[in-house]
Coordinates of C-alpha atoms and ligand atoms in Angstrom, one line a residue:
M30 CA 34.9 15.9 -18.6
A31 CA 31.9 16.5 -16.3
T32 CA 30.7 13.8 -13.9
R33 CA 27.3 12.6 -15.2
S34 CA 25.8 11.9 -11.8
M35 CA 26.3 15.5 -10.7
K36 CA 23.4 17.6 -9.4
V37 CA 23.1 21.3 -10.0
R38 CA 21.1 24.3 -8.8
R39 CA 21.3 28.1 -9.2
C40 CA 23.1 30.1 -6.4
G41 CA 20.7 31.7 -3.9
V42 CA 21.3 35.3 -4.8
V43 CA 22.2 36.8 -8.1
M44 CA 21.1 40.0 -9.8
I45 CA 21.9 41.1 -13.4
E46 CA 22.8 44.7 -14.2
P47 CA 22.9 45.7 -17.9
R48 CA 25.8 48.3 -17.7
E49 CA 26.8 50.7 -20.4
E50 CA 30.5 51.1 -20.8
H51 CA 32.2 53.8 -22.8
E52 CA 35.6 53.2 -24.5
L53 CA 37.8 55.3 -26.7
D54 CA 37.1 54.5 -30.4
I55 CA 40.3 55.2 -32.3
A56 CA 38.9 54.5 -35.7
G57 CA 35.9 56.8 -35.1
L58 CA 38.3 59.4 -33.8
F59 CA 40.4 59.4 -37.0
A60 CA 37.3 59.3 -39.2
G61 CA 36.1 62.3 -37.3
T62 CA 32.7 60.7 -36.5
H63 CA 32.9 59.8 -32.8
A64 CA 35.5 59.5 -30.2
V65 CA 33.7 57.2 -27.8
R66 CA 32.0 53.9 -28.3
A67 CA 29.2 52.6 -26.0
R68 CA 28.8 48.9 -25.2
V69 CA 26.3 47.3 -22.9
K70 CA 27.6 44.4 -20.9
L71 CA 25.7 42.1 -18.6
V72 CA 27.1 42.0 -15.1
A73 CA 26.1 39.4 -12.5
L74 CA 26.1 40.7 -8.9
A75 CA 26.3 37.6 -6.7
P76 CA 27.3 38.3 -3.1
H77 CA 28.7 34.8 -2.5
A78 CA 31.1 35.1 -5.5
G79 CA 32.8 38.2 -4.2
D80 CA 33.6 39.9 -7.6
E81 CA 31.4 41.1 -10.4
I82 CA 31.0 38.6 -13.2
E83 CA 30.4 39.4 -16.8
L84 CA 27.9 37.2 -18.6
D85 CA 26.7 36.6 -22.1
E86 CA 23.1 36.4 -23.2
A87 CA 23.0 32.6 -23.2
E88 CA 24.2 32.5 -19.6
V89 CA 21.7 35.1 -18.4
A90 CA 18.9 33.1 -20.1
A91 CA 20.1 29.9 -18.4
L92 CA 20.0 31.6 -15.0
G93 CA 16.3 32.3 -15.7
R94 CA 15.6 28.6 -16.4
V95 CA 17.1 27.1 -13.2
G96 CA 15.7 27.4 -9.7
D97 CA 17.8 27.9 -6.5
T98 CA 15.9 25.4 -4.3
D99 CA 15.8 21.9 -5.9
W100 CA 19.0 20.0 -7.0
I101 CA 18.6 19.0 -10.7
D102 CA 20.4 16.1 -12.3
R103 CA 22.9 17.6 -14.7
D104 CA 21.8 15.2 -17.5
A105 CA 18.2 16.3 -17.2
L106 CA 19.3 19.9 -17.2
T107 CA 21.0 19.6 -20.6
A108 CA 17.5 19.4 -22.1
R109 CA 17.1 23.0 -21.1
V110 CA 20.6 24.5 -21.0
P111 CA 23.5 23.7 -23.4
E112 CA 26.4 21.8 -21.9
A113 CA 28.9 24.6 -22.5
V114 CA 26.7 27.1 -20.6
I115 CA 26.3 24.7 -17.7
D116 CA 30.1 24.4 -17.5
S117 CA 30.7 28.2 -17.7
L118 CA 28.1 29.0 -15.1
L119 CA 29.5 26.3 -12.8
A120 CA 33.0 27.8 -13.3
K121 CA 31.7 31.3 -12.5
G122 CA 29.9 29.9 -9.4
L123 CA 26.4 31.0 -10.5
F124 CA 25.4 27.4 -10.9
V125 CA 26.4 25.4 -7.9
G126 CA 27.3 21.7 -8.2
D127 CA 27.0 19.1 -5.4
G128 CA 30.5 17.6 -6.0
E129 CA 33.9 18.2 -4.4
A130 CA 35.0 20.5 -7.2
D131 CA 32.3 23.0 -6.3
A132 CA 32.7 22.8 -2.5
R133 CA 34.1 26.3 -2.1
M134 CA 31.4 28.2 -4.0
R135 CA 28.7 25.9 -2.5
E136 CA 29.9 26.8 1.0
R137 CA 29.9 30.6 0.1
D138 CA 26.4 30.2 -1.4
E139 CA 25.2 28.4 1.8
T140 CA 26.5 31.2 3.9
V141 CA 24.3 33.7 2.0
R142 CA 21.3 31.4 2.6
N143 CA 22.1 30.6 6.2
V144 CA 22.7 34.2 7.3
H145 CA 19.2 35.0 5.9
W146 CA 20.2 37.9 3.8
K147 CA 17.4 39.7 1.8
P148 CA 18.8 39.5 -1.7
L149 CA 18.7 43.3 -2.4
S150 CA 20.5 44.0 0.9
A151 CA 23.1 41.3 0.2
V152 CA 23.9 42.8 -3.2
A153 CA 24.0 46.4 -1.8
H154 CA 26.3 45.3 1.0
A155 CA 28.6 43.1 -1.0
F156 CA 29.1 45.6 -3.9
S157 CA 29.4 48.8 -2.0
R158 CA 32.6 47.7 -0.2
W159 CA 35.9 49.3 -1.0
H160 CA 39.3 47.8 -1.3
E161 CA 42.5 50.0 -1.2
A162 CA 40.5 53.2 -2.0
G163 CA 42.7 56.3 -1.4
V164 CA 45.8 54.2 -0.9
D165 CA 48.0 55.5 -3.7
E166 CA 46.3 58.8 -4.3
D167 CA 46.2 62.1 -2.5
V168 CA 42.5 62.2 -1.6
R169 CA 42.7 66.0 -1.3
I170 CA 43.5 66.2 -5.0
T171 CA 41.4 63.4 -6.4
R172 CA 38.3 63.7 -4.3
H173 CA 38.2 67.2 -3.1
R174 CA 36.0 69.4 -5.3
T175 CA 35.3 73.0 -4.2
L176 CA 31.7 74.1 -3.9
T177 CA 32.3 76.5 -6.8
E178 CA 33.5 73.6 -9.0
L179 CA 30.5 71.4 -8.0
I180 CA 28.0 74.1 -8.8
R181 CA 29.7 74.8 -12.1
E182 CA 29.6 71.1 -13.1
S183 CA 26.2 70.1 -11.6
G184 CA 24.3 73.4 -11.1
P185 CA 23.1 74.5 -7.7
P186 CA 22.2 71.9 -5.1
P187 CA 18.6 71.2 -4.1
P188 CA 17.4 74.0 -1.7
H189 CA 18.8 73.8 1.9
I190 CA 15.3 74.0 3.4
T191 CA 11.8 73.0 2.4
S192 CA 8.4 74.5 3.3
R193 CA 5.0 72.8 2.9
A194 CA 2.7 75.6 3.9
A195 CA 2.3 79.4 3.5
P196 CA 4.0 81.4 6.3
E197 CA 0.6 82.5 7.8
Q198 CA -0.3 78.9 8.2
R199 CA 2.7 78.1 10.4
Q200 CA 2.2 77.5 14.1
S201 CA 5.1 79.1 16.0
L202 CA 6.6 77.1 18.8
P203 CA 7.7 78.4 22.3
E204 CA 11.2 80.0 22.5
P205 CA 13.5 77.0 23.0
R206 CA 14.9 76.6 26.6
L207 CA 18.5 75.8 27.2
T208 CA 19.8 72.8 29.3
A209 CA 23.2 71.2 29.7
I210 CA 22.9 69.2 26.5
D211 CA 22.4 72.3 24.4
A212 CA 26.0 73.5 25.2
I213 CA 27.3 70.1 24.1
L214 CA 25.2 70.1 20.9
A215 CA 26.4 73.6 20.1
R216 CA 30.1 72.5 20.5
R217 CA 29.7 69.3 18.4
A218 CA 31.7 69.6 15.2
T219 CA 33.4 67.0 13.1
C220 CA 37.0 67.1 14.1
R221 CA 39.7 67.2 11.4
N222 CA 42.4 68.6 13.6
F223 CA 43.6 66.1 16.2
D224 CA 46.6 66.7 18.5
T225 CA 49.2 64.5 16.8
A226 CA 51.8 65.2 19.4
G227 CA 49.9 64.3 22.6
T228 CA 48.3 61.2 24.0
L229 CA 44.7 60.6 25.2
D230 CA 44.5 59.6 28.9
L231 CA 43.2 56.2 29.8
E232 CA 40.3 57.5 31.8
R233 CA 38.6 59.4 29.0
F234 CA 39.4 56.6 26.6
G235 CA 37.5 54.2 28.9
D236 CA 34.7 56.6 29.5
V237 CA 34.0 57.0 25.8
L238 CA 34.0 53.2 25.2
K239 CA 31.7 52.5 28.2
R240 CA 29.2 55.2 27.1
V241 CA 29.3 54.7 23.3
V242 CA 29.8 51.0 22.7
G243 CA 29.6 49.5 26.2
C244 CA 26.6 48.2 28.0
Q245 CA 24.8 49.2 31.2
A246 CA 23.2 45.8 31.9
E247 CA 23.3 42.2 30.8
V248 CA 19.9 40.7 31.4
E249 CA 18.8 37.0 31.2
I250 CA 15.5 37.6 29.4
L251 CA 14.7 33.8 29.1
P252 CA 16.6 30.9 30.6
G253 CA 19.9 30.7 28.6
T254 CA 19.2 33.8 26.5
K255 CA 20.7 37.1 27.4
A256 CA 20.3 40.6 26.1
L257 CA 22.3 43.8 26.6
K258 CA 21.1 47.3 27.5
K259 CA 23.2 50.0 25.8
A260 CA 23.0 53.7 25.4
H261 CA 21.7 53.5 21.9
P262 CA 18.5 51.8 20.6
S263 CA 18.8 48.6 18.6
G264 CA 16.4 46.9 16.2
G265 CA 14.8 43.9 18.0
S266 CA 17.1 44.7 21.0
L267 CA 19.6 42.4 19.4
H268 CA 22.6 44.7 19.5
P269 CA 24.5 43.3 16.5
L270 CA 27.3 45.9 16.5
E271 CA 30.8 45.2 17.6
A272 CA 33.6 47.7 18.3
Y273 CA 37.3 47.2 17.2
L274 CA 39.9 49.8 18.1
V275 CA 42.9 51.1 16.3
V276 CA 44.8 52.5 19.3
Q277 CA 47.5 54.9 18.2
R278 CA 48.2 57.3 21.1
V279 CA 46.4 56.3 24.3
A280 CA 48.4 56.4 27.6
G281 CA 48.8 53.0 29.1
V282 CA 47.6 51.0 26.0
A283 CA 50.2 49.6 23.6
P284 CA 49.5 50.8 20.0
G285 CA 47.7 48.1 18.1
L286 CA 44.4 46.6 17.1
Y287 CA 41.9 45.5 19.7
H288 CA 38.3 44.2 20.1
Y289 CA 36.2 45.8 22.9
H290 CA 34.7 43.2 25.2
V291 CA 31.4 44.7 26.0
T292 CA 30.5 43.1 29.3
A293 CA 34.0 42.9 30.7
H294 CA 34.6 46.6 29.6
A295 CA 38.1 45.5 28.5
L296 CA 40.3 45.5 25.4
E297 CA 41.1 42.2 23.7
P298 CA 44.3 42.3 21.6
V299 CA 43.7 41.3 17.9
A300 CA 47.1 42.3 16.4
T301 CA 50.2 44.2 17.4
L302 CA 51.5 46.3 14.5
E303 CA 54.7 48.2 14.0
P304 CA 54.1 52.0 14.0
V305 CA 54.4 52.3 10.2
A306 CA 52.0 49.3 9.6
L307 CA 49.5 50.7 12.2
R308 CA 49.5 54.1 10.5
D309 CA 49.1 52.4 7.2
F310 CA 46.1 50.5 8.5
A311 CA 44.6 53.6 10.0
M312 CA 44.9 55.3 6.6
R313 CA 43.3 52.4 4.9
C314 CA 40.4 52.4 7.4
V315 CA 39.5 56.0 6.4
A316 CA 40.4 55.7 2.7
G317 CA 43.4 58.0 2.9
Q318 CA 41.9 60.8 4.9
D319 CA 45.0 61.6 6.9
F320 CA 43.2 64.2 9.1
F321 CA 41.0 61.4 10.4
A322 CA 43.8 58.8 10.5
D323 CA 45.5 61.2 13.0
A324 CA 42.9 60.5 15.7
H325 CA 44.3 59.0 18.9
A326 CA 41.9 56.1 18.6
L327 CA 39.8 54.9 15.7
L328 CA 36.7 52.9 16.4
I329 CA 35.7 50.5 13.7
I330 CA 32.0 49.6 14.1
T331 CA 31.1 46.2 12.5
A332 CA 27.7 44.5 12.3
R333 CA 27.2 40.8 13.0
F334 CA 24.4 40.4 10.4
E335 CA 23.4 36.9 11.6
R336 CA 22.3 38.3 15.0
T337 CA 19.7 40.7 13.5
F338 CA 18.7 38.4 10.6
W339 CA 18.1 35.6 13.1
K340 CA 14.9 37.5 14.0
Y341 CA 14.4 39.5 10.8
R342 CA 14.9 36.7 8.3
S343 CA 15.3 37.9 4.6
H344 CA 13.6 41.1 5.8
P345 CA 13.6 44.1 3.6
K346 CA 14.3 46.5 6.5
A347 CA 16.9 44.6 8.5
Y348 CA 20.0 45.9 6.8
R349 CA 18.7 49.4 6.8
A350 CA 18.0 49.1 10.6
I351 CA 21.6 48.1 11.2
V352 CA 23.0 51.0 9.2
L353 CA 20.7 53.4 11.2
E354 CA 21.9 51.9 14.4
V355 CA 25.5 52.8 13.6
G356 CA 24.3 56.4 13.2
H357 CA 23.1 56.4 16.8
V358 CA 26.5 55.1 18.0
S359 CA 28.2 57.8 16.0
Q360 CA 26.1 60.6 17.5
N361 CA 26.7 59.2 21.0
L362 CA 30.4 59.3 20.3
Y363 CA 30.2 63.0 19.1
L364 CA 28.3 64.0 22.2
T365 CA 30.4 62.0 24.6
A366 CA 33.7 63.2 23.1
T367 CA 32.5 66.8 23.1
E368 CA 31.4 66.6 26.7
L369 CA 34.8 65.2 27.7
G370 CA 36.6 68.0 25.9
M371 CA 37.6 66.1 22.8
G372 CA 36.9 65.9 19.1
A373 CA 35.3 63.1 17.1
F374 CA 34.5 62.1 13.6
V375 CA 32.5 59.6 11.6
T376 CA 33.2 58.4 8.0
A377 CA 31.5 56.0 5.7
A378 CA 34.4 56.4 3.2
I379 CA 36.1 53.2 4.4
N380 CA 38.0 50.3 3.0
E381 CA 35.7 47.5 4.2
V382 CA 37.6 44.8 2.4
D383 CA 41.0 45.8 3.9
I384 CA 39.4 46.0 7.4
E385 CA 37.8 42.5 7.0
Q386 CA 41.1 41.0 5.9
R387 CA 43.0 42.5 8.8
L388 CA 40.4 41.5 11.4
G389 CA 39.7 38.1 9.8
L390 CA 36.0 38.8 9.1
D391 CA 33.8 37.1 6.6
A392 CA 31.9 40.0 4.9
L393 CA 28.7 37.9 4.6
R394 CA 28.6 37.4 8.4
E395 CA 30.3 40.5 9.9
S396 CA 31.6 43.6 8.2
P397 CA 32.4 47.2 9.1
I398 CA 29.7 49.8 8.5
A399 CA 31.5 53.0 9.6
V400 CA 34.8 54.1 11.1
L401 CA 34.7 56.7 14.0
G402 CA 37.5 58.3 15.8
F403 CA 38.2 60.5 18.8
G404 CA 40.9 62.3 20.9
P405 CA 42.0 65.7 22.0
R406 CA 42.0 68.4 19.4
A407 CA 45.1 70.3 18.2
S408 CA 45.6 73.7 19.6
Q409 CA 45.7 75.2 16.1
K410 CA 43.4 74.5 13.2
T411 CA 44.9 73.6 9.8
M412 CA 42.0 71.6 8.3
L413 CA 38.5 72.9 7.6
E414 CA 35.9 72.4 10.3
F415 CA 32.3 73.6 10.2
D416 CA 32.0 75.8 13.2
P417 CA 30.0 78.8 12.1
L418 CA 29.2 80.1 15.6
G419 CA 32.8 79.9 16.7
E420 CA 32.0 77.5 19.5
V421 CA 35.1 75.4 19.0
W422 CA 37.6 77.7 17.4
D423 CA 38.6 81.3 17.9
G424 CA 39.9 82.0 14.4
D425 CA 42.5 79.2 14.1
A426 CA 43.1 78.8 17.8
L427 CA 41.2 76.2 19.9
K428 CA 38.9 77.8 22.5
A429 CA 39.7 76.9 26.1
S430 CA 36.1 76.0 26.8
T431 CA 36.2 73.3 24.2
T432 CA 38.6 71.2 26.1
Q433 CA 36.9 71.3 29.5
G434 CA 35.4 67.9 30.3
T435 CA 33.1 67.4 33.2
A436 CA 33.6 63.7 34.0
R437 CA 33.6 62.5 37.6
R438 CA 34.0 59.0 38.9
H439 CA 31.1 56.5 39.2
P440 CA 30.4 55.7 42.8
P441 CA 32.0 52.3 43.7
S442 CA 29.5 49.5 43.1
A443 CA 28.1 47.9 46.2
Ligands
FMN22 C1 27.8 59.2 7.5 C2 28.8 60.3 7.4 C3 29.9 60.2 6.7 C4 30.9 61.2 6.7 N1 32.0 61.1 6.0 C5 33.0 62.1 6.0 C6 34.2 61.9 5.3 O1 34.4 60.9 4.7 N2 35.1 62.9 5.3 C7 34.9 64.1 6.0 O2 35.7 64.9 6.0 N3 33.7 64.2 6.7 C8 32.8 63.3 6.7 N4 31.6 63.4 7.4 C9 31.4 64.6 8.2 C10 30.6 65.7 7.5 O3 31.4 66.3 6.5 C11 30.1 66.7 8.5 O4 29.2 66.1 9.4 C12 29.5 67.9 7.8 O5 30.5 68.7 7.1 C13 28.9 68.9 8.8 O6 29.9 69.3 9.8 P1 29.6 69.0 11.3 O7 29.6 67.6 11.6 O8 30.8 69.6 12.0 O9 28.3 69.7 11.7 C14 30.6 62.4 7.4 C15 29.4 62.6 8.1 C16 28.5 61.5 8.1 C17 27.2 61.7 8.9

């Protein structure tokens, strides 16, 4: 029996998706009329609730009658919403009560509000996360479709280039000049062939972290408020990204999970895992793509949303800016690893939920956006890489020039 003095309001963020489902219709199949039956269900996407929630029409109507700001006396609400619907929406966490029974959902709802998520971004973030994808399947069989198959199923892709003016209207640009970075850009190729027998030396491991996720300066911009200067740009200069490492084969570093401390330029242990568990976690990180899980070190890039949303509150561009920022980090990793004679990769096909659980993260506050990886390449190529000019591979053999790094020590600081 509900407590009469209870107060209720709607959760802060919920969106409704009318979703058509197709199911096998055995009766129709035998009658020879139709094999598949379509049904439209109403799905609530509420980031604080975690899972998708199916609703009926009365529940959807009730959500439209109750605001998310003021607390309403439950007795008064029964004039607008039937008792049974109030109960079911409270049970589903889409109405939030002020009593002890609703404390957990209320706290989750308050997190969405306090982190200052833009509703569209919160829904996109919460419901694009994977859990255990690629764990019990061979991704090469289930996900890999050849170009020929894709074209057969979907027709040709949109054209690979576009043009907006007639050729005679084009203004030609000077012949491009070549500088040192061109050689690095030319050798950059997503690595799917890591050297699984060897280890990565500690020097290059540290160099990569310093350049890619480290900082060059920590500045007190106002009394008590500090900001970091890093190699990549950051929306509002807030630098919300964090780096965690799955260290598998790095000389002088015990295999395990670490957090990178950005100003100390040091590893902080998060968990020590047995080799089998570590490999299993690496595979989960990259959703079963074993050629990426083979990297000597994986770099999990998470975002602390609160940090960016502190300035850009409920802002339509804030989440997008964070995702863009990870792209900059990724390219810096590719260039740094290439310059140091190593391979690198980035993937967005990641099991965010498994990573959050292992690192103890609350997805509404901090969550992984991409997983990167780096390390020396194998001497022989077994997995496909895109190297049309033969800058990295000579047939299936690694070119010697690919492995030549040009690092030298920083001068000792004064
Ligand atoms: C955001 C992003 C996600 C990617 N995810 C994957 C992935 O899951 N698996 C994979 O094999 N490659 C992945 N790639 C690498 C692309 O397949 C690769 O960049 C593309 O084939 C071009 O090759 P290149 O990087 O060597 O030029 C990803 C690239 C980007 C930018």
